Amino acid sequence: MCEANVYLIDEKGEEELFLESVDKIFPEEENLVLENIFGERKIVKAKIKGMELVDHRIVLEK
Amino acid sequence: MCEANVYLIDEKGEEELFLESVDKIFPEEENLVLENIFGERKIVKAKIKGMELVDHRIVLEK
């Protein structure tokens, strides 16, 4: 499966796992909506800082 | 491998393949920089409309 783990950069500048095994990401107004393969859904006001799909990594920042 | 094909919505509103087998995407000023597993790199002034990683699909729009 080709989902990715999504990390969010916290206030200390460190990456924290925000949602694992994410399949879908789409913007909705100022937010990003994330859905993973287990049907979990998270909404966060952030933007994509970078993606490395082969490494299954997506990093968001506020 | 878990790369994705990136489509760009053209002026007719249709999705056109922009770059295949993309590994990395990151923003750079107003642009998105895309790099694929073959070392090809493309820069486009667009934003991410949606991603479906399990289906290896990322859609951009200008």
XYZ file of C-alpha atoms in Angstrom:
124
model
C 0.000 0.000 0.000
C 1.179 3.479 -0.781
C -0.183 5.581 1.994
C 2.085 8.035 3.845
C 2.663 9.067 7.418
C 1.889 12.727 7.969
C 4.008 14.737 10.404
C 3.212 18.171 11.755
C 5.960 20.528 12.842
C 5.203 21.574 16.423
C 6.046 24.807 18.218
C 9.565 23.581 19.025
C 10.197 22.999 15.337
C 10.112 19.236 15.753
C 8.164 16.812 13.616
C 5.396 14.997 15.410
C 3.363 12.176 13.886
C -0.054 13.657 13.117
C -1.779 10.830 11.240
C -0.436 7.559 9.947
C -1.276 5.670 6.772
C -2.869 8.647 5.046
C -4.506 7.992 1.704
C -6.277 11.241 0.818
C -5.403 14.872 1.418
C -7.343 17.810 0.066
C -7.669 21.476 0.983
C -10.939 22.840 2.337
C -10.930 26.594 2.817
C -7.872 27.315 4.992
C -7.584 23.741 6.235
C -6.250 20.443 5.037
C -8.485 17.398 5.332
C -6.642 14.103 5.800
C -8.152 10.640 5.534
C -6.269 7.468 6.262
C -6.804 3.891 5.155
C -8.539 3.062 8.460
C -11.239 5.658 7.840
C -9.851 8.162 10.339
C -10.217 11.782 9.299
C -8.378 14.790 10.663
C -8.654 18.438 9.763
C -5.797 20.836 10.429
C -5.059 24.429 9.584
C -1.670 23.868 8.021
C 0.127 23.753 4.717
C 2.274 21.152 3.077
C 5.972 21.775 3.679
C 7.193 18.789 1.737
C 6.407 15.279 0.547
C 8.701 12.302 0.016
C 6.370 9.632 -1.235
C 8.939 6.882 -1.718
C 9.782 7.318 1.987
C 6.036 7.527 2.864
C 6.565 10.943 4.446
C 4.531 14.139 4.254
C 5.416 17.085 6.479
C 2.941 19.835 7.350
C 3.594 23.152 9.028
C 1.221 25.666 10.584
C 7.450 1.870 -5.131
C 5.083 4.467 -3.842
C 5.468 7.345 -6.191
C 2.412 9.068 -7.690
C 1.380 10.403 -11.057
C 0.740 14.136 -10.987
C -2.039 15.599 -13.112
C -2.606 19.266 -13.866
C -6.057 20.603 -14.623
C -5.854 22.416 -17.955
C -7.870 25.367 -19.217
C -10.712 23.081 -20.330
C -10.973 21.705 -16.799
C -9.532 18.370 -17.831
C -6.779 16.507 -16.077
C -3.588 16.170 -18.042
C -0.621 14.051 -16.946
C 2.036 16.543 -15.841
C 4.744 14.268 -14.421
C 4.729 10.562 -13.718
C 6.303 8.622 -10.856
C 6.756 11.654 -8.631
C 8.641 11.111 -5.391
C 9.122 14.590 -3.935
C 6.955 17.703 -3.949
C 7.730 20.870 -2.060
C 6.667 24.492 -2.349
C 9.147 27.163 -3.373
C 7.748 30.668 -3.218
C 4.582 30.575 -5.360
C 5.579 27.405 -7.162
C 5.591 23.694 -6.578
C 8.777 21.781 -7.295
C 8.255 18.160 -8.360
C 10.926 15.499 -8.629
C 10.324 12.032 -9.909
C 12.159 8.764 -9.378
C 13.960 9.181 -12.722
C 15.559 12.430 -11.604
C 13.278 14.645 -13.698
C 12.324 17.913 -12.063
C 9.473 20.240 -12.985
C 8.412 23.532 -11.493
C 4.857 24.795 -11.844
C 2.878 27.665 -10.441
C -0.023 25.652 -9.093
C -1.536 24.343 -5.916
C -2.543 20.898 -4.786
C -6.212 20.222 -5.385
C -6.204 16.717 -3.997
C -4.148 13.619 -3.387
C -5.171 9.951 -3.430
C -1.993 8.148 -2.551
C -3.372 4.615 -2.608
C -4.423 5.315 -6.214
C -1.057 7.017 -6.937
C -2.833 10.212 -7.939
C -2.101 13.848 -7.172
C -4.079 16.584 -8.903
C -2.815 20.162 -9.250
C -4.691 23.237 -10.367
C -3.451 26.655 -11.383
